[in-house]
Protein backbone atom coordinates (compact mmCIF):
# COMPACT_ATOMS: atom_id res chain seq x y z
CA UNK A 1 0.00 0.00 0.00
CA UNK A 2 0.96 3.66 -0.12
CA UNK A 3 1.26 4.27 3.63
CA UNK A 4 4.71 2.74 4.14
CA UNK A 5 6.53 4.53 1.27
CA UNK A 6 4.78 7.79 2.10
CA UNK A 7 5.85 7.45 5.74
CA UNK A 8 9.49 6.94 4.69
CA UNK A 9 9.31 9.91 2.30
CA UNK A 10 7.89 12.15 5.06
CA UNK A 11 10.39 10.88 7.62
CA UNK A 12 13.29 11.98 5.43
CA UNK A 13 11.75 15.45 5.55
CA UNK A 14 11.29 15.27 9.34
CA UNK A 15 7.49 15.03 9.14
CA UNK A 16 5.80 12.40 11.29
CA UNK A 17 3.17 10.20 9.64
CA UNK A 18 0.89 10.93 12.60
CA UNK A 19 0.03 14.22 10.94
CA UNK A 20 -1.27 12.36 7.87
CA UNK A 21 -3.51 10.27 10.12
CA UNK A 22 -4.67 13.42 11.89
CA UNK A 23 -5.42 15.08 8.53
CA UNK A 24 -7.51 12.12 7.39
CA UNK A 25 -9.35 12.05 10.72
CA UNK A 26 -10.00 15.79 10.36
CA UNK A 27 -11.53 15.28 6.91
CA UNK A 28 -13.64 12.37 8.18
CA UNK A 29 -14.97 14.52 11.00
CA UNK A 30 -15.59 17.35 8.54
CA UNK A 31 -17.62 15.13 6.21
CA UNK A 32 -19.70 13.34 8.84
CA UNK A 33 -20.50 16.64 10.58
CA UNK A 34 -21.59 18.11 7.24
CA UNK A 35 -23.87 15.10 6.71
CA UNK A 36 -25.34 15.49 10.20
CA UNK A 37 -25.88 19.24 9.78
CA UNK A 38 -27.29 19.14 6.25
CA UNK A 39 -30.77 17.85 7.20
CA UNK A 40 -31.27 20.99 9.29
CA UNK A 41 -31.14 23.03 6.07
CA UNK A 42 -33.78 20.75 4.54
CA UNK A 43 -36.51 21.12 7.20
CA UNK A 44 -38.46 23.73 5.28
CA UNK A 45 -38.08 22.19 1.78
CA UNK A 46 -39.23 18.79 3.05
CA UNK A 47 -42.14 20.35 4.91
CA UNK A 48 -43.26 22.25 1.82
CA UNK A 49 -42.95 19.30 -0.58
CA UNK A 50 -44.46 16.54 1.55
CA UNK A 51 -46.59 18.46 4.06
CA UNK A 52 -44.74 17.00 7.06
CA UNK A 53 -44.71 19.23 10.12
CA UNK A 54 -41.51 20.34 11.84
CA UNK A 55 -42.10 18.04 14.80
CA UNK A 56 -42.39 14.94 12.60
CA UNK A 57 -39.23 15.69 10.63
CA UNK A 58 -37.39 16.58 13.84
CA UNK A 59 -38.29 13.18 15.27
CA UNK A 60 -36.50 11.49 12.38
CA UNK A 61 -33.51 13.76 12.85
CA UNK A 62 -33.47 13.05 16.59
CA UNK A 63 -32.96 9.35 15.85
CA UNK A 64 -29.68 10.09 14.10
CA UNK A 65 -28.43 11.98 17.13
CA UNK A 66 -29.37 9.12 19.47
CA UNK A 67 -27.55 6.54 17.34
CA UNK A 68 -24.64 8.91 16.71
CA UNK A 69 -24.18 9.06 20.47
CA UNK A 70 -25.02 5.49 21.47
CA UNK A 71 -22.54 4.13 18.93
CA UNK A 72 -19.78 6.07 20.69
CA UNK A 73 -19.02 3.61 23.52
CA UNK A 74 -18.86 0.74 21.03
CA UNK A 75 -16.98 2.65 18.33
CA UNK A 76 -13.76 2.37 20.35
CA UNK A 77 -14.30 -1.39 20.68
CA UNK A 78 -15.08 -1.75 16.97
CA UNK A 79 -11.97 0.25 16.07
CA UNK A 80 -9.85 -2.04 18.23
CA UNK A 81 -11.27 -5.20 16.69
CA UNK A 82 -11.57 -4.23 13.03
CA UNK A 83 -9.04 -1.40 12.72
CA UNK A 84 -9.30 2.32 12.08
CA UNK A 85 -9.13 1.99 8.29
CA UNK A 86 -11.98 -0.53 8.00
CA UNK A 87 -14.22 1.37 10.39
CA UNK A 88 -13.59 4.76 8.78
CA UNK A 89 -14.23 3.44 5.26
CA UNK A 90 -17.42 1.67 6.32
CA UNK A 91 -18.66 4.78 8.10
CA UNK A 92 -18.07 7.01 5.08
CA UNK A 93 -19.87 4.61 2.71
CA UNK A 94 -22.88 4.44 5.05
CA UNK A 95 -22.96 8.23 5.39
CA UNK A 96 -22.75 8.73 1.64
CA UNK A 97 -25.42 6.12 0.94
CA UNK A 98 -27.77 7.41 3.64
CA UNK A 99 -27.53 11.07 2.67
CA UNK A 100 -27.96 10.39 -1.09
CA UNK A 101 -30.71 7.76 -0.89
CA UNK A 102 -32.96 10.14 1.04
CA UNK A 103 -33.53 12.08 -2.20
CA UNK A 104 -35.91 9.29 -3.22
CA UNK A 105 -38.10 9.29 -0.11
CA UNK A 106 -41.85 9.78 -0.31
CA UNK A 107 -42.90 8.69 3.20
CA UNK A 108 -41.76 9.92 6.60
CA UNK A 109 -40.80 6.41 7.75
CA UNK A 110 -38.28 6.24 4.91
CA UNK A 111 -36.64 9.37 6.30
CA UNK A 112 -36.44 7.63 9.68
CA UNK A 113 -34.59 4.72 8.08
CA UNK A 114 -32.14 6.71 5.94
CA UNK A 115 -31.47 9.86 7.95
CA UNK A 116 -32.24 8.27 11.30
CA UNK A 117 -30.78 4.76 11.26
CA UNK A 118 -28.28 4.67 8.39
CA UNK A 119 -26.88 8.17 8.89
CA UNK A 120 -26.87 7.74 12.67
CA UNK A 121 -24.96 4.44 12.57
CA UNK A 122 -22.56 5.61 9.86
CA UNK A 123 -21.61 8.81 11.64
CA UNK A 124 -21.61 7.08 15.02
CA UNK A 125 -18.93 4.61 13.94
CA UNK A 126 -16.45 7.46 14.14
CA UNK A 127 -18.10 10.29 16.10
CA UNK A 128 -15.76 12.28 18.35
CA UNK A 129 -14.32 9.00 19.60
CA UNK A 130 -12.15 8.97 16.47
CA UNK A 131 -10.41 12.13 17.69
CA UNK A 132 -9.75 10.60 21.11
CA UNK A 133 -8.43 7.34 19.65
CA UNK A 134 -6.16 9.01 17.08
CA UNK A 135 -4.78 11.47 19.63
CA UNK A 136 -4.04 8.77 22.19
CA UNK A 137 -2.57 6.23 19.76
CA UNK A 138 -0.56 8.44 17.44
CA UNK A 139 0.51 11.32 19.68
CA UNK A 140 2.51 11.35 22.89
CA UNK A 141 2.89 15.14 22.78
CA UNK A 142 0.39 17.86 21.81
CA UNK A 143 -2.65 15.67 22.38
CA UNK A 144 -4.81 18.58 23.50
CA UNK A 145 -3.94 20.54 20.36
CA UNK A 146 -4.63 17.53 18.13
CA UNK A 147 -8.02 16.89 19.76
CA UNK A 148 -8.84 20.56 19.28
CA UNK A 149 -7.90 20.40 15.60
CA UNK A 150 -9.88 17.23 14.97
CA UNK A 151 -13.02 18.40 16.72
CA UNK A 152 -12.74 21.70 14.85
CA UNK A 153 -13.56 19.61 11.79
CA UNK A 154 -17.19 19.70 12.87
CA UNK A 155 -17.16 23.47 12.45
CA UNK A 156 -15.30 23.31 9.17
CA UNK A 157 -17.84 20.91 7.69
CA UNK A 158 -20.56 23.39 8.46
CA UNK A 159 -18.43 26.27 7.19
CA UNK A 160 -17.82 24.64 3.81
CA UNK A 161 -20.98 22.69 3.03
CA UNK A 162 -23.98 24.51 4.51
CA UNK A 163 -23.79 27.76 2.49
CA UNK A 164 -23.29 25.69 -0.68
CA UNK A 165 -26.24 23.47 0.26
CA UNK A 166 -28.44 26.49 0.97
CA UNK A 167 -27.59 27.99 -2.43
CA UNK A 168 -28.36 24.70 -4.18
CA UNK A 169 -31.68 24.39 -2.32
CA UNK A 170 -32.71 27.88 -3.34
CA UNK A 171 -31.56 27.77 -6.98
CA UNK A 172 -31.64 24.10 -8.05
CA UNK A 173 -33.60 22.06 -5.54
CA UNK A 174 -33.05 20.33 -2.22
CA UNK A 175 -32.14 16.97 -3.80
CA UNK A 176 -29.03 18.44 -5.40
CA UNK A 177 -27.87 19.82 -2.04
CA UNK A 178 -26.76 16.35 -0.91
CA UNK A 179 -24.42 15.81 -3.89
CA UNK A 180 -21.30 17.55 -2.47
CA UNK A 181 -21.43 15.54 0.76
CA UNK A 182 -22.05 12.30 -1.13
CA UNK A 183 -19.09 12.79 -3.49
CA UNK A 184 -16.79 13.88 -0.67
CA UNK A 185 -17.67 10.84 1.46
CA UNK A 186 -16.88 8.37 -1.31
CA UNK A 187 -13.67 10.15 -2.33
CA UNK A 188 -12.45 10.28 1.27
CA UNK A 189 -13.25 6.59 1.77
CA UNK A 190 -10.84 5.84 -1.09
CA UNK A 191 -8.11 8.01 0.45
CA UNK A 192 -8.58 6.40 3.87
CA UNK A 193 -8.38 2.90 2.38
CA UNK A 194 -4.91 3.55 0.98
CA UNK A 195 -3.40 5.79 3.68
CA UNK A 196 -5.10 5.10 7.04
CA UNK A 197 -3.23 2.87 9.50
CA UNK A 198 -4.11 1.71 13.00
CA UNK A 199 -0.95 2.47 14.98
CA UNK A 200 2.46 4.12 14.50
CA UNK A 201 4.11 0.69 14.69
CA UNK A 202 2.30 -0.27 11.47
CA UNK A 203 4.62 2.10 9.60
CA UNK A 204 7.62 1.48 11.82
CA UNK A 205 7.30 4.58 14.02
CA UNK A 206 6.82 5.53 17.65
CA UNK A 207 3.99 7.97 18.49
CA UNK A 208 4.70 11.62 17.75
CA UNK A 209 6.72 13.11 20.61
CA UNK A 210 7.73 9.72 22.06
CA UNK A 211 11.25 8.35 22.26
CA UNK A 212 11.87 6.76 18.83
CA UNK A 213 14.16 4.15 20.45
CA UNK A 214 11.54 3.07 22.97
CA UNK A 215 9.80 -0.26 22.54
CA UNK A 216 6.62 0.08 20.48
CA UNK A 217 3.33 0.04 22.34
CA UNK A 218 1.84 -3.46 22.51
CA UNK A 219 -0.96 -4.19 20.09
CA UNK A 220 -2.89 -5.94 22.82
CA UNK A 221 -5.93 -3.70 23.24
CA UNK A 222 -6.36 -1.82 26.47
CA UNK A 223 -10.15 -2.05 26.26
CA UNK A 224 -12.34 -5.15 26.23
CA UNK A 225 -13.01 -6.52 22.75
CA UNK A 226 -16.66 -7.28 23.43
CA UNK A 227 -19.75 -5.16 23.60
CA UNK A 228 -20.41 -6.58 27.06
CA UNK A 229 -16.94 -5.42 28.01
CA UNK A 230 -17.88 -1.83 27.21
CA UNK A 231 -20.81 -2.12 29.62
CA UNK A 232 -18.43 -3.53 32.23
CA UNK A 233 -16.31 -0.40 31.85
CA UNK A 234 -19.43 1.73 32.24
CA UNK A 235 -20.32 -0.09 35.45
CA UNK A 236 -16.79 0.40 36.75
CA UNK A 237 -16.50 4.13 36.00
CA UNK A 238 -20.05 4.90 37.13
CA UNK A 239 -18.80 4.80 40.71
CA UNK A 240 -16.78 7.94 40.01
CA UNK A 241 -18.51 11.30 40.50
CA UNK A 242 -16.44 12.92 37.77
CA UNK A 243 -17.92 10.55 35.18
CA UNK A 244 -21.45 11.69 35.99
CA UNK A 245 -20.52 15.37 36.04
CA UNK A 246 -18.79 15.14 32.67
CA UNK A 247 -21.67 13.10 31.25
CA UNK A 248 -24.29 15.51 32.60
CA UNK A 249 -22.53 18.62 31.35
CA UNK A 250 -21.89 16.99 27.98
CA UNK A 251 -25.60 16.14 27.79
CA UNK A 252 -26.23 19.88 28.15
CA UNK A 253 -23.53 20.54 25.55
CA UNK A 254 -25.44 18.45 23.01
CA UNK A 255 -28.73 19.97 24.12
CA UNK A 256 -27.44 23.45 23.34
CA UNK A 257 -25.54 22.77 20.10
CA UNK A 258 -26.19 19.95 17.62
CA UNK A 259 -29.80 19.28 18.51
CA UNK A 260 -30.88 22.89 18.86
CA UNK A 261 -28.88 25.35 16.79
CA UNK A 262 -27.39 23.05 14.16
CA UNK A 263 -30.77 21.43 13.48
CA UNK A 264 -33.19 24.34 13.85
CA UNK A 265 -31.26 27.55 13.23
CA UNK A 266 -32.23 27.95 9.55
CA UNK A 267 -35.87 27.21 10.37
CA UNK A 268 -35.69 29.66 13.29
CA UNK A 269 -34.33 32.39 11.01
CA UNK A 270 -37.12 31.77 8.50
CA UNK A 271 -39.65 32.59 11.25
CA UNK A 272 -38.10 36.06 11.32
CA UNK A 273 -38.06 36.51 7.54
CA UNK A 274 -34.47 35.45 6.92
CA UNK A 275 -34.05 33.14 3.91
CA UNK A 276 -31.93 29.98 3.85
CA UNK A 277 -28.80 31.43 2.23
CA UNK A 278 -28.14 34.26 4.74
CA UNK A 279 -29.14 31.96 7.63
CA UNK A 280 -26.67 29.33 6.44
CA UNK A 281 -24.06 32.08 6.09
CA UNK A 282 -24.52 32.93 9.77
CA UNK A 283 -24.03 29.25 10.59
CA UNK A 284 -20.88 29.32 8.50
CA UNK A 285 -19.74 32.38 10.45
CA UNK A 286 -20.28 30.41 13.65
CA UNK A 287 -18.29 27.59 12.11
CA UNK A 288 -15.41 29.95 11.35
CA UNK A 289 -15.36 31.26 14.92
CA UNK A 290 -15.66 27.73 16.29
CA UNK A 291 -12.78 26.52 14.13
CA UNK A 292 -10.55 29.11 15.80
CA UNK A 293 -12.11 28.64 19.24
CA UNK A 294 -11.79 24.85 19.28
CA UNK A 295 -8.15 24.81 18.20
CA UNK A 296 -7.41 27.53 20.76
CA UNK A 297 -9.29 25.46 23.34
CA UNK A 298 -7.07 22.47 22.58
CA UNK A 299 -3.99 24.65 23.05
CA UNK A 300 -5.36 26.10 26.30
CA UNK A 301 -6.35 22.68 27.64
CA UNK A 302 -2.66 21.73 27.75
CA UNK A 303 -1.92 24.81 29.88
CA UNK A 304 -4.95 25.89 31.98
CA UNK A 305 -7.22 24.16 34.50
CA UNK A 306 -9.74 22.41 32.26
CA UNK A 307 -12.55 22.91 34.77
CA UNK A 308 -12.17 26.69 34.54
CA UNK A 309 -12.19 26.51 30.76
CA UNK A 310 -15.46 24.58 30.79
CA UNK A 311 -16.96 27.05 33.28
CA UNK A 312 -16.39 29.93 30.87
CA UNK A 313 -17.43 27.97 27.79
CA UNK A 314 -20.78 26.88 29.20
CA UNK A 315 -21.44 30.24 30.84
CA UNK A 316 -20.86 32.27 27.67
CA UNK A 317 -22.88 29.82 25.60
CA UNK A 318 -25.81 30.10 27.96
CA UNK A 319 -25.76 33.90 27.84
CA UNK A 320 -25.58 33.87 24.04
CA UNK A 321 -28.65 31.61 23.83
CA UNK A 322 -30.57 34.02 26.06
CA UNK A 323 -29.54 36.80 23.71
CA UNK A 324 -30.55 35.10 20.45
CA UNK A 325 -34.36 35.68 20.64
CA UNK A 326 -33.66 39.38 21.30
CA UNK A 327 -31.07 39.81 18.54
CA UNK A 328 -33.81 41.12 16.17
CA UNK A 329 -32.12 38.83 13.60
CA UNK A 330 -30.27 41.75 12.06
CA UNK A 331 -26.72 41.53 10.75
CA UNK A 332 -25.38 43.15 13.94
CA UNK A 333 -27.46 41.01 16.31
CA UNK A 334 -26.71 37.70 14.61
CA UNK A 335 -23.02 38.56 14.20
CA UNK A 336 -22.77 39.18 17.94
CA UNK A 337 -24.44 35.85 18.61
CA UNK A 338 -22.21 34.06 16.09
CA UNK A 339 -19.11 35.44 17.79
CA UNK A 340 -19.86 34.40 21.38
CA UNK A 341 -21.72 31.21 20.54
CA UNK A 342 -19.36 30.16 17.77
CA UNK A 343 -16.14 30.53 19.74
CA UNK A 344 -17.18 27.82 22.21
CA UNK A 345 -19.51 25.64 20.14
CA UNK A 346 -17.25 22.57 20.20
CA UNK A 347 -14.58 24.11 22.41
CA UNK A 348 -15.88 22.00 25.30
CA UNK A 349 -14.49 18.82 23.72
CA UNK A 350 -10.70 19.17 24.33
CA UNK A 351 -10.98 19.93 28.07
CA UNK A 352 -13.63 17.21 28.49
CA UNK A 353 -11.39 14.64 26.78
CA UNK A 354 -8.40 15.79 28.84
CA UNK A 355 -10.36 15.47 32.10
CA UNK A 356 -11.51 12.01 31.01
CA UNK A 357 -7.93 10.88 30.37
CA UNK A 358 -6.70 12.40 33.63
CA UNK A 359 -9.35 10.66 35.69
CA UNK A 360 -9.62 7.29 33.97
CA UNK A 361 -6.22 6.87 32.32
CA UNK A 362 -5.20 7.31 28.69
CA UNK A 363 -5.60 3.58 27.99
CA UNK A 364 -9.35 3.83 28.54
CA UNK A 365 -9.87 7.43 27.50
CA UNK A 366 -11.44 6.50 24.15
CA UNK A 367 -13.97 4.06 25.58
CA UNK A 368 -14.94 6.14 28.62
CA UNK A 369 -15.25 9.24 26.48
CA UNK A 370 -17.49 7.19 24.19
CA UNK A 371 -19.98 6.84 27.05
CA UNK A 372 -19.69 10.52 27.91
CA UNK A 373 -20.24 11.38 24.25
CA UNK A 374 -23.36 9.18 24.26
CA UNK A 375 -24.79 11.54 26.86
CA UNK A 376 -23.92 14.46 24.56
CA UNK A 377 -25.93 13.00 21.70
CA UNK A 378 -28.86 12.06 23.91
CA UNK A 379 -28.99 15.73 24.83
CA UNK A 380 -28.86 16.61 21.13
CA UNK A 381 -31.74 14.23 20.41
CA UNK A 382 -33.83 15.75 23.20
CA UNK A 383 -33.25 19.24 21.78
CA UNK A 384 -33.86 18.17 18.16
CA UNK A 385 -37.24 16.72 19.08
CA UNK A 386 -38.11 19.20 21.84
CA UNK A 387 -37.40 22.32 19.80
CA UNK A 388 -39.38 20.93 16.87
CA UNK A 389 -42.26 20.09 19.21
CA UNK A 390 -42.14 23.59 20.70
CA UNK A 391 -42.18 25.13 17.23
CA UNK A 392 -45.17 22.99 16.19
CA UNK A 393 -47.24 23.46 19.35
CA UNK A 394 -46.26 26.97 20.50
CA UNK A 395 -45.24 28.38 17.08
CA UNK A 396 -41.96 29.59 18.58
CA UNK A 397 -38.45 28.36 19.30
CA UNK A 398 -37.95 30.87 22.12
CA UNK A 399 -38.89 28.52 25.02
CA UNK A 400 -36.37 25.96 23.77
CA UNK A 401 -33.64 28.62 23.59
CA UNK A 402 -34.35 29.77 27.15
CA UNK A 403 -34.30 26.21 28.52
CA UNK A 404 -31.00 25.46 26.77
CA UNK A 405 -29.47 28.73 27.99
CA UNK A 406 -30.46 28.00 31.59
CA UNK A 407 -29.09 24.46 31.33
CA UNK A 408 -25.73 25.85 30.17
CA UNK A 409 -25.50 28.03 33.27
CA UNK A 410 -26.18 24.95 35.41
CA UNK A 411 -23.40 23.09 33.58
CA UNK A 412 -20.99 25.98 34.18
CA UNK A 413 -21.47 25.64 37.93
CA UNK A 414 -21.56 21.84 37.98
CA UNK A 415 -18.23 21.38 36.18
CA UNK A 416 -16.40 23.13 39.02
CA UNK A 417 -17.22 20.09 41.18
CA UNK A 418 -14.90 17.90 39.08
CA UNK A 419 -11.87 16.83 41.10
CA UNK A 420 -8.68 18.75 40.37
CA UNK A 421 -6.31 16.82 38.07
CA UNK A 422 -3.83 16.28 40.90
CA UNK A 423 -6.61 14.85 43.08
CA UNK A 424 -8.23 12.67 40.42
CA UNK A 425 -8.11 8.95 41.14
CA UNK A 426 -7.06 7.17 37.96
CA UNK A 427 -9.01 3.96 37.42
CA UNK A 428 -6.54 1.53 35.99
CA UNK A 429 -7.41 -1.14 33.46
CA UNK A 430 -7.36 -4.69 34.81
CA UNK A 431 -4.21 -6.67 34.12
C-alpha angles and dihedrals in degrees: 000000000000098000098079098049091042090052091052091047091051093044091058086057092047094250117134117227088228088081090059090053090048091050092052091047089050091053091046090053090046093053098044091047090051089052091049093047097044097075089061088065090051099056095098098040091050092046092051096046100042103022093238115152123236092253093055094049091044090055090059091047091049089060091061091053092050093051092040087059101036091052089059099082091048096041090075090051092047091049090052094049102039102023134247095271096053094045095047093048092047091048093051093049091050092048092049093046094046096048094045099042091057089073087077098053122124101166131055093235089061089057088052090055099045104032095026108040106017097039092041094052094041095051092039092059088073108015115144089314087082089064092050093047095047093046094049097043102040103030131059092169130040094021093148091053092047093050089049092051094047096047089047085068088079089063093044092053089056092044094054106033109033099063089047091048092049091052091049091049092052099043107026110014139276094268092065091052091076094056098085093052092045094051093044093051093053094044092049091048088059092050092048092050092059101035110026117100131179103229140005090251089065088071095034098261140120118232116282109278094016126115105275090212094054120106112269118257112267116258090223103115119246092212129062114270094221133077089234087055090060089055089049089056090049091052090049098049094041088079089067118087092211091063092058094045092050091045093048095047091045089052086058090046090059091042091057100040127025098023097041115027101021092048103036108024097097091046090047091052091050088059087063095046098263114137125225098262098056090039090053088047089058089051088051089051088054088049091053092051091045092051089059094038096050095048089046089049090054090051092047093047089065090055112028135055102277092214091061091048091054091047091059095040095053093040095053092044091053093050091048091053090052088052097049099078089051096046090095084224092260124143091260095046096046092043090055090050092047091053099052097033095041097051092063103027095114096003089105091071103074096050091043091052091046092051089048092053092045093052102037103025130257092265091067099029094105096050097042091046087051089063092045089050089052087062089051092056094044086057089049091051092050091052094044091054097033096051091047090049091049091050092050097045103031098026090230140086093205097096090053091050092051093049092049092047092051091047090054091055089052090051091050090059096039095054091062087069091068111112115258112259092250090053097044115116108225112220105218124214115251116262 
